[in-house]
Tab-separated table of C-alpha atoms (C1' of nucleotides) and ligand atoms in Angstrom:
chain	number	residue	atom	x	y	z
A	125	MET	CA	10.333	32.779	-33.672
A	126	THR	CA	7.832	30.133	-33.394
A	127	ASN	CA	6.852	28.434	-30.239
A	128	SER	CA	8.686	25.383	-30.997
A	129	GLU	CA	11.864	27.402	-31.520
A	130	ILE	CA	11.222	29.153	-28.112
A	131	LEU	CA	10.796	25.803	-26.322
A	132	SER	CA	13.716	24.259	-28.079
A	133	ASN	CA	15.956	27.180	-26.720
A	134	HIS	CA	14.645	26.693	-23.177
A	135	LEU	CA	15.909	22.966	-23.542
A	136	LYS	CA	19.274	24.134	-24.989
A	137	ASN	CA	19.733	26.444	-21.961
A	138	GLN	CA	19.338	23.702	-19.402
A	139	GLY	CA	21.719	21.600	-21.264
A	140	VAL	CA	19.125	19.311	-23.056
A	141	LYS	CA	19.830	18.549	-26.845
A	142	PRO	CA	16.479	19.430	-28.483
A	143	SER	CA	15.118	16.459	-30.609
A	144	ILE	CA	11.833	16.417	-32.072
A	145	GLN	CA	10.632	14.039	-29.343
A	146	ARG	CA	11.950	16.030	-26.499
A	147	ILE	CA	10.348	19.361	-27.682
A	148	LYS	CA	7.021	17.672	-27.980
A	149	ILE	CA	7.274	16.265	-24.598
A	150	TYR	CA	8.430	19.521	-23.178
A	151	GLU	CA	5.569	21.430	-25.034
A	152	PHE	CA	2.888	18.804	-23.747
A	153	ILE	CA	3.933	19.164	-20.230
A	154	ARG	CA	4.118	22.966	-20.353
A	155	ASN	CA	0.601	23.367	-21.994
A	156	HIS	CA	-1.162	20.641	-19.989
A	157	ALA	CA	-0.748	21.665	-16.308
A	158	ILE	CA	-2.286	18.480	-15.177
A	159	HIS	CA	0.638	16.589	-13.640
A	160	PRO	CA	0.458	13.909	-16.314
A	161	THR	CA	1.621	10.289	-15.958
A	162	ALA	CA	4.051	8.820	-18.542
A	163	ASP	CA	0.981	7.119	-20.019
A	164	ASP	CA	-0.971	10.424	-20.607
A	165	ILE	CA	2.309	11.840	-22.109
A	166	TYR	CA	2.745	8.866	-24.424
A	167	ASN	CA	-0.871	8.618	-25.397
A	168	HIS	CA	-1.314	12.022	-26.356
A	169	LEU	CA	1.872	12.346	-28.327
A	170	VAL	CA	1.805	8.989	-30.202
A	171	LYS	CA	-0.843	10.403	-32.267
A	172	GLU	CA	1.622	12.893	-33.618
A	173	ILE	CA	4.747	10.914	-33.490
A	174	PRO	CA	3.547	7.282	-34.434
A	175	THR	CA	6.848	5.718	-33.824
A	176	LEU	CA	7.161	7.242	-30.288
A	177	SER	CA	8.125	4.475	-27.679
A	178	VAL	CA	7.215	4.637	-24.113
A	179	ALA	CA	10.953	4.026	-23.116
A	180	THR	CA	11.580	7.424	-24.960
A	181	VAL	CA	9.009	8.992	-22.558
A	182	TYR	CA	10.738	7.643	-19.662
A	183	ASN	CA	14.101	8.363	-20.791
A	184	THR	CA	13.298	11.865	-21.576
A	185	MET	CA	11.494	12.587	-18.040
A	186	HIS	CA	14.429	11.065	-16.276
A	187	LEU	CA	16.657	13.409	-18.234
A	188	PHE	CA	14.436	16.433	-17.453
A	189	GLU	CA	14.336	15.521	-13.926
A	190	GLN	CA	18.191	15.389	-13.725
A	191	LYS	CA	18.393	18.575	-15.386
A	192	GLY	CA	15.978	20.246	-13.225
A	193	ILE	CA	13.299	20.929	-15.792
A	194	VAL	CA	10.601	18.645	-14.065
A	195	ARG	CA	10.094	16.889	-10.908
A	196	THR	CA	8.115	13.865	-10.010
A	197	ILE	CA	5.349	13.513	-7.650
A	198	SER	CA	3.931	10.287	-5.916
A	199	ILE	CA	0.206	10.724	-4.802
A	200	ASP	CA	-1.040	7.831	-6.281
A	201	ASN	CA	1.421	5.392	-4.910
A	202	HIS	CA	1.495	3.357	-7.988
A	203	GLN	CA	1.996	5.770	-10.887
A	204	THR	CA	4.672	8.780	-11.089
A	205	ARG	CA	3.420	12.005	-12.062
A	206	PHE	CA	5.403	14.793	-13.594
A	207	ASP	CA	5.229	18.413	-12.703
A	208	TRP	CA	6.901	21.237	-14.605
A	209	ASN	CA	6.310	23.801	-11.754
A	210	MET	CA	9.529	23.775	-9.969
A	211	THR	CA	8.715	26.393	-7.426
A	212	PRO	CA	8.336	24.795	-3.969
A	213	HIS	CA	4.499	23.935	-3.791
A	214	GLY	CA	2.172	21.095	-2.804
A	215	HIS	CA	-0.914	19.325	-4.012
A	216	PHE	CA	-4.425	18.256	-3.232
A	217	GLN	CA	-5.980	15.406	-5.034
A	218	CYS	CA	-9.797	15.032	-5.038
A	219	LYS	CA	-10.716	11.347	-4.555
A	220	VAL	CA	-13.949	11.742	-6.853
A	221	CYS	CA	-12.906	13.505	-9.826
A	222	GLY	CA	-9.051	12.835	-9.414
A	223	THR	CA	-8.002	16.448	-10.268
A	224	ILE	CA	-4.789	17.353	-8.667
A	225	TYR	CA	-4.662	21.051	-7.600
A	226	ASP	CA	-1.677	23.200	-6.926
A	227	LEU	CA	-1.260	24.758	-3.580
A	228	GLU	CA	1.224	27.511	-3.273
A	229	ALA	CA	2.256	27.309	0.483
A	230	ASN	CA	5.906	26.492	0.721
A	231	LEU	CA	6.716	23.507	3.249
A	232	ASN	CA	10.151	24.868	4.112
A	233	GLN	CA	8.544	27.620	5.941
A	234	MET	CA	7.592	25.201	8.687
A	235	ASN	CA	10.975	25.180	10.093
A	236	ILE	CA	11.243	21.763	11.658
A	237	SER	CA	13.690	21.784	14.344
A	238	GLU	CA	13.998	17.821	14.065
A	239	LEU	CA	15.830	18.663	10.967
A	240	ASP	CA	18.761	20.569	12.429
A	241	GLY	CA	21.966	19.138	11.130
A	242	PHE	CA	20.059	17.273	8.349
A	243	GLN	CA	20.619	18.164	4.582
A	244	VAL	CA	17.243	18.658	3.037
A	245	ASP	CA	17.221	18.371	-0.695
A	246	GLU	CA	13.529	17.664	-1.430
A	247	SER	CA	10.351	18.588	0.405
A	248	HIS	CA	6.820	17.214	-0.646
A	249	TYR	CA	3.373	17.521	0.848
A	250	TYR	CA	0.003	16.734	-0.395
A	251	PHE	CA	-3.564	16.343	0.738
A	252	LYS	CA	-6.443	14.240	-0.343
A	253	GLY	CA	-10.196	14.507	0.113
A	254	LEU	CA	-12.968	16.059	-1.742
A	255	CYS	CA	-12.716	19.245	-3.831
A	256	LYS	CA	-15.065	22.079	-3.538
A	257	SER	CA	-16.757	21.351	-6.893
A	258	CYS	CA	-17.432	17.635	-6.100
A	259	ILE	CA	-18.852	18.600	-2.850
A	260	ASN	CA	-21.320	20.865	-4.476
A	261	LYS	CA	-22.959	18.035	-6.369
B	216	MET	CA	-2.127	-11.566	30.143
B	217	THR	CA	0.609	-12.423	27.589
B	218	ASN	CA	1.723	-10.001	25.102
B	219	SER	CA	0.046	-11.860	22.192
B	220	GLU	CA	-3.191	-11.713	24.347
B	221	ILE	CA	-2.909	-7.793	24.753
B	222	LEU	CA	-2.437	-7.378	21.027
B	223	SER	CA	-5.285	-9.914	20.089
B	224	ASN	CA	-7.394	-7.638	22.276
B	225	HIS	CA	-6.313	-4.356	20.618
B	226	LEU	CA	-7.347	-5.902	17.218
B	227	LYS	CA	-10.701	-7.162	18.512
B	228	ASN	CA	-11.349	-3.558	19.901
B	229	GLN	CA	-10.723	-2.231	16.295
B	230	GLY	CA	-13.232	-4.946	14.855
B	231	VAL	CA	-10.593	-7.243	13.365
B	232	LYS	CA	-10.857	-10.858	14.067
B	233	PRO	CA	-7.525	-11.798	15.547
B	234	SER	CA	-6.100	-14.734	13.470
B	235	ILE	CA	-2.570	-15.990	14.348
B	236	GLN	CA	-1.287	-14.235	10.958
B	237	ARG	CA	-2.975	-11.005	12.029
B	238	ILE	CA	-1.653	-10.884	15.500
B	239	LYS	CA	1.863	-11.655	14.303
B	240	ILE	CA	1.736	-9.020	11.525
B	241	TYR	CA	0.477	-6.504	14.108
B	242	GLU	CA	3.195	-7.448	16.602
B	243	PHE	CA	5.691	-6.856	14.009
B	244	ILE	CA	4.785	-3.563	12.952
B	245	ARG	CA	4.442	-2.545	16.575
B	246	ASN	CA	7.920	-3.604	17.532
B	247	HIS	CA	9.721	-2.433	14.548
B	248	ALA	CA	9.162	1.178	13.946
B	249	ILE	CA	10.861	1.003	10.613
B	250	HIS	CA	7.866	1.723	8.238
B	251	PRO	CA	8.211	-1.669	6.692
B	252	THR	CA	7.396	-2.826	3.321
B	253	ALA	CA	4.789	-5.636	2.535
B	254	ASP	CA	8.121	-7.587	1.680
B	255	ASP	CA	9.884	-6.846	4.915
B	256	ILE	CA	6.864	-8.282	6.910
B	257	TYR	CA	6.513	-11.304	4.693
B	258	ASN	CA	10.337	-11.967	5.001
B	259	HIS	CA	10.475	-11.517	8.642
B	260	LEU	CA	7.491	-13.671	9.562
B	261	VAL	CA	7.821	-16.441	7.089
B	262	LYS	CA	10.535	-17.891	9.270
B	263	GLU	CA	7.825	-18.226	12.099
B	264	ILE	CA	4.852	-19.133	9.983
B	265	PRO	CA	6.208	-21.137	7.065
B	266	THR	CA	2.950	-21.326	5.120
B	267	LEU	CA	2.549	-17.459	5.213
B	268	SER	CA	1.592	-15.904	1.739
B	269	VAL	CA	2.393	-12.608	0.430
B	270	ALA	CA	-1.424	-12.194	-0.338
B	271	THR	CA	-2.123	-12.513	3.487
B	272	VAL	CA	0.293	-9.742	4.160
B	273	TYR	CA	-1.514	-7.470	1.667
B	274	ASN	CA	-5.085	-8.618	2.858
B	275	THR	CA	-4.163	-7.916	6.434
B	276	MET	CA	-2.642	-4.492	5.604
B	277	HIS	CA	-5.569	-3.342	3.584
B	278	LEU	CA	-7.881	-4.498	6.493
B	279	PHE	CA	-5.911	-2.651	8.922
B	280	GLU	CA	-5.813	0.428	6.857
B	281	GLN	CA	-9.515	0.251	6.391
B	282	LYS	CA	-9.978	-0.081	10.241
B	283	GLY	CA	-7.710	2.695	11.114
B	284	ILE	CA	-4.834	0.756	12.496
B	285	VAL	CA	-2.179	1.348	10.048
B	286	ARG	CA	-1.648	3.918	7.402
B	287	THR	CA	0.356	3.773	4.128
B	288	ILE	CA	3.117	6.160	3.114
B	289	SER	CA	4.792	6.401	-0.454
B	290	ILE	CA	8.202	7.951	-0.165
B	291	ASP	CA	9.701	5.630	-2.520
B	292	ASN	CA	7.164	5.753	-5.162
B	293	HIS	CA	7.419	2.359	-6.309
B	294	GLN	CA	6.764	0.507	-2.851
B	295	THR	CA	4.307	1.141	-0.253
B	296	ARG	CA	5.448	1.520	3.509
B	297	PHE	CA	3.176	0.779	6.416
B	298	ASP	CA	3.133	3.161	9.457
B	299	TRP	CA	1.495	2.002	12.674
B	300	ASN	CA	1.722	5.549	13.878
B	301	MET	CA	-1.671	7.210	13.416
B	302	THR	CA	-0.880	10.654	14.755
B	303	PRO	CA	-0.536	13.225	12.123
B	304	HIS	CA	3.371	13.332	11.324
B	305	GLY	CA	5.658	13.593	8.700
B	306	HIS	CA	8.930	11.826	7.447
B	307	PHE	CA	12.300	12.349	6.436
B	308	GLN	CA	14.124	9.719	4.271
B	309	CYS	CA	18.032	9.791	4.100
B	310	LYS	CA	19.208	8.965	0.482
B	311	VAL	CA	22.393	7.354	1.751
B	312	CYS	CA	21.332	4.943	4.488
B	313	GLY	CA	17.509	4.803	3.586
B	314	THR	CA	16.377	5.259	7.241
B	315	ILE	CA	12.920	6.975	7.617
B	316	TYR	CA	12.698	9.309	10.510
B	317	ASP	CA	9.518	10.453	11.948
B	318	LEU	CA	8.934	14.143	12.173
B	319	GLU	CA	6.316	15.475	14.903
B	320	ALA	CA	5.166	18.519	12.973
B	321	ASN	CA	1.449	18.529	12.037
B	322	LEU	CA	0.946	19.593	8.672
B	323	ASN	CA	-2.638	20.676	9.315
B	324	GLN	CA	-1.345	23.827	11.426
B	325	MET	CA	-0.340	25.273	8.061
B	326	ASN	CA	-3.861	26.303	7.458
B	327	ILE	CA	-3.861	26.667	3.743
B	328	SER	CA	-6.711	29.217	2.643
B	329	GLU	CA	-6.688	27.499	-0.874
B	330	LEU	CA	-8.337	24.617	0.687
B	331	ASP	CA	-11.307	26.531	2.055
B	332	GLY	CA	-14.438	24.700	0.980
B	333	PHE	CA	-12.232	21.531	0.402
B	334	GLN	CA	-12.826	18.363	2.595
B	335	VAL	CA	-9.248	17.160	3.562
B	336	ASP	CA	-9.138	13.495	4.713
B	337	GLU	CA	-5.634	12.787	4.484
B	338	SER	CA	-2.367	14.790	4.743
B	339	HIS	CA	1.122	13.673	4.033
B	340	TYR	CA	4.573	15.456	3.934
B	341	TYR	CA	8.157	14.195	3.715
B	342	PHE	CA	11.575	15.341	2.990
B	343	LYS	CA	14.604	13.761	1.363
B	344	GLY	CA	18.335	14.271	1.861
B	345	LEU	CA	21.070	13.201	4.197
B	346	CYS	CA	20.627	12.451	7.754
B	347	LYS	CA	23.061	13.994	10.261
B	348	SER	CA	24.849	10.608	11.073
B	349	CYS	CA	25.415	10.050	7.201
B	350	ILE	CA	26.910	13.615	6.953
B	351	ASN	CA	29.324	13.041	9.719
B	352	LYS	CA	30.908	10.367	7.977
C	292	DA	C1'	-19.098	-34.085	19.082
C	293	DT	C1'	-20.882	-33.299	13.909
C	294	DT	C1'	-22.367	-30.399	10.469
C	295	DC	C1'	-22.090	-26.600	7.613
C	296	DA	C1'	-21.794	-22.021	6.024
C	297	DA	C1'	-18.916	-18.219	6.306
C	298	DT	C1'	-14.307	-16.348	6.922
C	299	DT	C1'	-9.523	-16.655	6.171
C	300	DT	C1'	-5.597	-18.156	4.225
C	301	DT	C1'	-2.884	-19.748	0.437
C	302	DA	C1'	-0.134	-20.667	-4.257
C	303	DG	C1'	0.374	-19.330	-8.117
C	304	DA	C1'	-1.314	-16.772	-12.104
C	305	DA	C1'	-2.303	-12.146	-13.812
C	306	DT	C1'	-1.738	-7.409	-14.240
C	307	DA	C1'	0.620	-3.172	-14.817
C	308	DA	C1'	4.321	0.479	-14.230
C	309	DT	C1'	8.969	0.826	-15.223
C	310	DT	C1'	13.510	-0.676	-16.688
C	311	DC	C1'	16.498	-3.004	-19.381
C	312	DT	C1'	18.672	-4.596	-23.842
C	313	DA	C1'	20.133	-4.772	-28.203
C	314	DA	C1'	19.113	-3.108	-32.642
C	315	DT	C1'	18.258	0.645	-35.500
C	316	DT	C1'	18.064	5.622	-36.672
C	317	DT	C1'	19.458	10.315	-36.494
C	318	DT	C1'	22.843	13.793	-35.639
C	319	DG	C1'	26.926	16.449	-36.093
C	320	DT	C1'	31.650	16.787	-37.481
C	321	DA	C1'	35.434	15.847	-40.375
D	217	DT	C1'	30.592	10.871	-47.886
D	218	DA	C1'	32.315	8.411	-43.713
D	219	DC	C1'	31.692	7.640	-39.269
D	220	DA	C1'	31.450	7.918	-34.327
D	221	DA	C1'	28.357	9.503	-30.684
D	222	DA	C1'	23.673	10.186	-29.066
D	223	DA	C1'	18.844	9.203	-29.255
D	224	DT	C1'	15.163	6.386	-30.339
D	225	DT	C1'	12.677	2.132	-30.773
D	226	DA	C1'	10.334	-2.554	-29.996
D	227	DG	C1'	9.801	-5.675	-27.135
D	228	DA	C1'	11.499	-8.476	-23.280
D	229	DA	C1'	12.335	-8.516	-18.466
D	230	DT	C1'	11.598	-7.055	-13.916
D	231	DT	C1'	8.846	-6.272	-9.934
D	232	DA	C1'	5.107	-4.700	-6.710
D	233	DT	C1'	0.430	-5.593	-6.327
D	234	DT	C1'	-3.814	-7.780	-7.299
D	235	DC	C1'	-6.727	-11.495	-8.493
D	236	DT	C1'	-8.556	-16.328	-8.626
D	237	DA	C1'	-10.118	-20.352	-7.095
D	238	DA	C1'	-9.135	-24.110	-4.086
D	239	DA	C1'	-8.055	-25.503	0.830
D	240	DA	C1'	-8.012	-24.730	5.625
D	241	DT	C1'	-9.973	-22.528	9.670
D	242	DT	C1'	-13.470	-21.011	12.654
D	243	DG	C1'	-17.707	-20.813	15.073
D	244	DA	C1'	-22.563	-21.217	15.804
D	245	DA	C1'	-26.228	-24.363	15.597
D	246	DT	C1'	-27.698	-28.841	16.031
E	71	MN	MN1	2.131	21.015	-9.160
E	72	MN	MN1	5.886	7.447	10.564
E	73	ZN	ZN1	-13.360	16.660	-7.313
E	74	ZN	ZN1	21.510	8.461	6.564
DNA sequence: ATTCAATTTTAGAATAATTCTAATTTTGTA
DNA sequence: TACAAAATTAGAATTATTCTAAAATTGAAT
């Protein structure tokens, strides 16, 4: 079974019809753990699929989000980033190099009493600052 | 000393020259603890100051942010919201009524070992879901 | 008071991420 | 092959924010 076939089956299992575009987009976000923007995805894939449109990238990411395949994060307030890692985790963005690091800690462990009686569907946390490698320069 | 004079002095103490626009904007965010958008601020104040421009609202909020008078939060990731409460705290946004609740817990208490050697300047966290009063309907 | 440079405000144009629209292409089934 | 449903597409529309250059305001120095 080729890599593409494996990814294609993943999508089917999540209830997504695997078109060429959807497989390539899924492949990209799985292989580039960089929390890409729609633009990152488009610019990378348009070389392989010259007819690709940004609308398809957005359509696909919205579909993936709805099916629980990706989630969106908003650290930069003006540009949505996508994350294939669905386990509850957080982020750190370096102000110098821009890298977004994953943080394993699960926010739900905080057990905030003010939320008693509330229904919590999503939780997000992130830090900003300077990463270790940028400090050592 | 009038209320306006008190706010005016607050601004002076933070190194901000208190123009009429700046005082009114500061007054608005202090009296309406609703994490307003630039648009909220503009639409409320343009009734009092008919010549007010959105550019002034943005200019002022950027200045306030730089001086440590407000901070920005991005829960809706398409529209920046402003928060006058500078103590480290988090938020909960209800998907039904849209209300943004403050949460007192301080994220920095989590003490995330992955950040050892990193310089953390900002920390943010928020939840989304249904608030108690929307559930009881 | 008058002058004048620095600061602030302003209107509207520009920018940029995202969504919308309507046409075209692809897919799967009969 | 026929055809309806689903997916993709180009480009226009929308919208939050930033930019620009002109006008207004401020405040010190005369
Ligand atoms: Mn992540
Ligand atoms: Mn708050
Ligand atoms: Zn860095
Ligand atoms: Zn609610």
